[in-house]
Short mmCIF file of C-alpha atoms in Angstrom, two decimals:
data_model
loop_
_atom_site.label_atom_id
_atom_site.label_comp_id
_atom_site.label_asym_id
_atom_site.label_seq_id
_atom_site.Cartn_x
_atom_site.Cartn_y
_atom_site.Cartn_z
CA MET A 1 -0.11 -0.13 -0.23
CA ASN A 2 1.35 3.30 -1.08
CA GLU A 3 -0.09 6.43 1.18
CA HIS A 4 0.26 10.26 0.28
CA ARG A 5 -0.63 12.90 2.70
CA PRO A 6 -0.38 16.44 0.91
CA GLU A 7 -0.03 18.08 4.47
CA LYS A 8 1.37 16.88 8.12
CA HIS A 9 -1.10 14.73 9.73
CA PRO A 10 -0.88 11.91 12.00
CA ALA A 11 -1.04 8.57 10.48
CA THR A 12 -3.87 6.08 11.12
CA PRO A 13 -2.37 3.46 13.26
CA ALA A 14 -2.09 0.40 11.53
CA PRO A 15 -4.01 -3.00 12.66
CA LYS A 16 -1.44 -5.08 14.85
CA ASP A 17 -1.22 -7.75 12.45
CA GLU A 18 0.31 -5.74 10.39
CA PRO A 19 3.95 -4.38 10.11
CA PRO A 20 4.60 -0.78 10.99
CA ARG A 21 4.47 1.99 8.29
CA ARG A 22 7.24 3.19 6.82
CA ARG A 23 7.17 6.94 6.41
CA LEU A 24 9.62 8.14 3.84
CA ASP A 25 12.51 10.12 4.62
CA ALA A 26 14.76 11.79 2.17
CA ASN A 27 17.41 9.33 1.22
CA SER A 28 14.59 6.59 0.68
CA LEU A 29 12.32 9.11 -0.96
CA ARG A 30 15.27 9.29 -3.52
CA GLY A 31 15.88 5.62 -3.68
CA LEU A 32 12.38 4.96 -4.71
CA ALA A 33 11.28 8.03 -6.84
CA HIS A 34 12.19 6.39 -9.97
CA PRO A 35 9.39 5.26 -12.31
CA LEU A 36 10.97 1.85 -13.34
CA ARG A 37 11.74 1.31 -9.25
CA MET A 38 8.03 1.89 -8.72
CA GLN A 39 7.21 -0.44 -11.13
CA LEU A 40 9.59 -3.12 -9.83
CA LEU A 41 8.29 -2.55 -6.37
CA ASP A 42 4.56 -2.84 -7.34
CA GLU A 43 5.40 -5.88 -9.35
CA LEU A 44 6.71 -7.76 -6.18
CA ARG A 45 3.88 -6.77 -3.87
CA LEU A 46 1.30 -7.78 -6.77
CA HIS A 47 2.84 -11.27 -7.81
CA GLY A 48 5.31 -12.09 -5.36
CA PRO A 49 8.97 -13.07 -5.50
CA SER A 50 10.73 -12.84 -8.91
CA THR A 51 13.97 -12.71 -10.60
CA SER A 52 16.17 -10.02 -12.64
CA ALA A 53 14.96 -12.31 -15.52
CA ARG A 54 11.48 -12.57 -15.14
CA LEU A 55 10.95 -8.77 -14.42
CA ALA A 56 12.79 -8.61 -17.28
CA GLU A 57 10.53 -10.32 -19.02
CA ARG A 58 7.49 -8.74 -17.81
CA THR A 59 8.98 -4.94 -18.23
CA GLY A 60 10.51 -5.31 -21.58
CA GLU A 61 14.07 -4.01 -19.98
CA SER A 62 17.29 -5.89 -20.08
CA THR A 63 17.88 -8.00 -17.18
CA GLY A 64 21.41 -5.57 -16.63
CA THR A 65 19.32 -2.54 -15.84
CA ILE A 66 16.55 -4.58 -14.03
CA SER A 67 19.26 -6.09 -11.26
CA TRP A 68 20.71 -2.66 -11.07
CA HIS A 69 17.47 -1.40 -9.78
CA LEU A 70 16.74 -3.86 -7.56
CA ARG A 71 20.01 -3.99 -5.67
CA HIS A 72 19.12 -0.34 -5.40
CA LEU A 73 15.91 -0.86 -3.72
CA ALA A 74 17.25 -3.54 -1.45
CA GLU A 75 19.80 -0.88 -0.18
CA HIS A 76 17.31 1.36 0.38
CA GLY A 77 15.18 -1.46 2.52
CA PHE A 78 12.27 -1.59 0.03
CA ILE A 79 12.92 -5.12 -1.02
CA GLU A 80 15.17 -8.42 0.15
CA GLU A 81 16.61 -11.44 -1.07
CA GLU A 82 14.14 -14.70 -0.61
CA THR A 83 16.66 -16.50 1.44
CA GLY A 84 17.02 -20.13 0.70
CA ARG A 85 15.67 -20.15 -2.98
CA GLY A 86 17.62 -19.78 -6.69
CA THR A 87 21.47 -20.19 -6.93
CA LYS A 88 24.15 -17.33 -6.85
CA ARG A 89 23.38 -16.40 -10.33
CA GLU A 90 19.91 -16.62 -9.76
CA ARG A 91 18.68 -14.50 -7.08
CA TRP A 92 14.87 -14.27 -6.05
CA TRP A 93 13.96 -10.97 -4.38
CA ARG A 94 10.80 -10.26 -2.37
CA ALA A 95 9.06 -7.17 -1.15
CA VAL A 96 9.46 -5.92 2.35
CA ARG A 97 6.15 -5.77 3.87
CA GLY A 98 4.47 -2.70 5.37
CA ALA A 99 2.74 0.48 3.92
CA ILE A 100 4.55 3.13 2.46
CA THR A 101 3.66 6.54 3.61
CA LEU A 102 4.73 10.16 2.26
CA THR A 103 3.97 13.50 4.03
CA ALA A 104 4.98 16.12 0.96
CA THR A 105 5.22 18.74 4.04
CA ASP A 106 8.30 16.48 5.11
CA PHE A 107 10.10 18.10 2.60
CA GLU A 108 9.43 21.73 2.47
CA GLN A 109 12.82 22.97 3.12
CA ASP A 110 14.70 20.66 0.98
CA PRO A 111 14.37 21.45 -2.88
CA GLY A 112 16.40 18.42 -4.19
CA ALA A 113 13.59 16.39 -1.92
CA LYS A 114 10.96 18.00 -3.28
CA ALA A 115 11.67 17.65 -7.07
CA ALA A 116 11.46 13.56 -5.95
CA VAL A 117 8.35 14.04 -4.60
CA SER A 118 7.13 15.57 -7.80
CA VAL A 119 8.40 12.54 -9.70
CA TYR A 120 6.71 10.44 -6.78
CA GLN A 121 3.55 11.40 -6.80
CA ALA A 122 3.52 11.96 -10.72
CA GLU A 123 4.21 8.06 -11.00
CA ASN A 124 1.88 6.94 -8.12
CA LEU A 125 -0.93 8.68 -9.49
CA ARG A 126 -0.26 7.73 -12.90
CA ARG A 127 -0.03 3.88 -11.81
CA GLN A 128 -3.17 4.07 -9.68
CA TYR A 129 -5.07 5.35 -12.88
CA GLN A 130 -3.43 2.73 -15.11
CA ARG A 131 -5.06 -0.02 -12.35
CA VAL A 132 -9.00 2.13 -12.83
CA ALA A 133 -8.27 2.16 -16.53
CA ASP A 134 -7.16 -1.74 -16.91
CA SER A 135 -9.64 -3.09 -15.03
CA LEU A 136 -12.60 -0.67 -16.53
CA ALA A 137 -10.98 -2.32 -20.02
CA ALA A 138 -11.19 -6.15 -18.90
CA GLU A 139 -13.97 -8.33 -19.97
CA TRP A 140 -15.83 -9.64 -16.57
CA GLU A 141 -18.14 -12.46 -15.91
CA GLY A 142 -20.82 -13.38 -13.57
CA ASP A 143 -21.46 -11.09 -10.27
CA TRP A 144 -17.69 -9.16 -11.20
CA ARG A 145 -19.80 -7.59 -14.08
CA ASN A 146 -21.17 -4.74 -11.38
CA ALA A 147 -18.97 -5.52 -8.49
CA GLY A 148 -17.07 -2.61 -8.39
CA LEU A 149 -17.69 1.31 -7.89
CA VAL A 150 -16.04 4.40 -9.46
CA SER A 151 -17.32 7.68 -7.79
CA ASP A 152 -16.30 11.25 -6.70
CA TRP A 153 -17.92 13.35 -4.47
CA SER A 154 -16.19 16.65 -5.30
CA ASN A 155 -18.15 19.88 -3.59
CA LEU A 156 -18.03 18.49 0.03
CA ARG A 157 -17.26 21.48 2.52
CA LEU A 158 -15.59 20.49 4.97
CA THR A 159 -12.90 21.77 7.80
CA PRO A 160 -9.06 20.56 7.73
CA ALA A 161 -9.89 18.27 10.97
CA GLN A 162 -12.82 17.00 9.08
CA LEU A 163 -11.25 16.01 6.01
CA GLN A 164 -8.54 14.30 7.81
CA ALA A 165 -11.21 12.34 9.90
CA LEU A 166 -13.28 11.43 7.13
CA GLY A 167 -9.72 9.92 5.32
CA ASP A 168 -8.76 8.24 8.56
CA GLU A 169 -12.57 6.47 9.01
CA LEU A 170 -12.54 5.30 5.36
CA ALA A 171 -9.02 4.00 5.29
CA ALA A 172 -10.47 2.07 8.91
CA VAL A 173 -13.26 0.57 6.57
CA VAL A 174 -10.87 -0.95 4.05
CA ALA A 175 -9.00 -2.23 7.09
CA ARG A 176 -12.30 -3.90 8.01
CA HIS A 177 -12.65 -5.58 4.99
CA THR A 178 -8.58 -6.64 4.66
CA PRO A 179 -8.55 -10.21 5.02
CA ASP A 180 -6.24 -11.69 7.56
CA ARG A 181 -3.08 -13.10 5.81
CA ASP A 182 -3.15 -16.54 7.78
CA ALA A 183 -6.70 -16.94 6.71
CA ALA A 184 -7.99 -19.25 4.07
CA LEU A 185 -8.47 -18.07 1.24
CA ASP A 186 -11.82 -17.59 -0.72
CA PRO A 187 -12.20 -19.55 -3.62
CA GLU A 188 -14.21 -17.08 -5.36
CA ALA A 189 -12.06 -14.38 -4.34
CA ARG A 190 -9.72 -12.45 -6.69
CA PRO A 191 -7.47 -9.32 -6.42
CA ALA A 192 -9.36 -6.08 -5.89
CA ILE A 193 -8.26 -2.13 -6.44
CA VAL A 194 -9.48 0.16 -3.38
CA GLN A 195 -8.24 3.89 -4.20
CA ILE A 196 -9.02 6.52 -1.95
CA GLN A 197 -8.02 10.00 -2.46
CA VAL A 198 -9.21 12.85 0.45
CA LEU A 199 -8.48 16.48 -0.96
CA PRO A 200 -9.03 19.85 -0.76
CA ARG A 201 -10.12 21.45 -3.91
CA LYS A 202 -8.84 24.62 -5.04
CA GLU A 203 -11.46 27.22 -5.87
CA PRO A 204 -10.73 30.38 -8.03
CA ASP A 205 -11.48 33.02 -5.96
CA ARG A 206 -9.73 31.92 -3.07
CA PRO A 207 -6.18 31.47 -1.97
#
């Protein structure tokens, strides 16, 4: 899970069975804020452990390029080698568990990091949009055809505290519907996309 908070607010506590969230600092942000590295981390999170060769096939990049970016992700603690699997010539990598959070106001006094924030935000939004576009373009059958929801409420008027509370409550709802990692998987279950954007909207006549 990636969480982006444009303003500096306390993060919603993670459920007890989840690993702690990782709040990006300037160094780790620079290590992640690259389109290919973000794609590789997504691949490992969504599809499980893999090798540089397999990831090269899925991304269309060379194995050498993939290996370099994987090492970079590992150096910053986003992925780790899966021990006991593979060989010296074929290393398996897996994503480190835990949500990644970014608070843009952490970097207001760091011009270099602000550039990395822009890259991270743009790529994160692009990837979120692409997941939705892929789902809408797919051919679904049976109950899956009407199981989703795409909607937006763009004219609410809320205070900063109310907007924060709304986001926290929505995150809590998703947490309640998230199956336990150790529970048996329902054979009818499929991977699902849940995206939440809770943001203030600029008005032309107000700063």
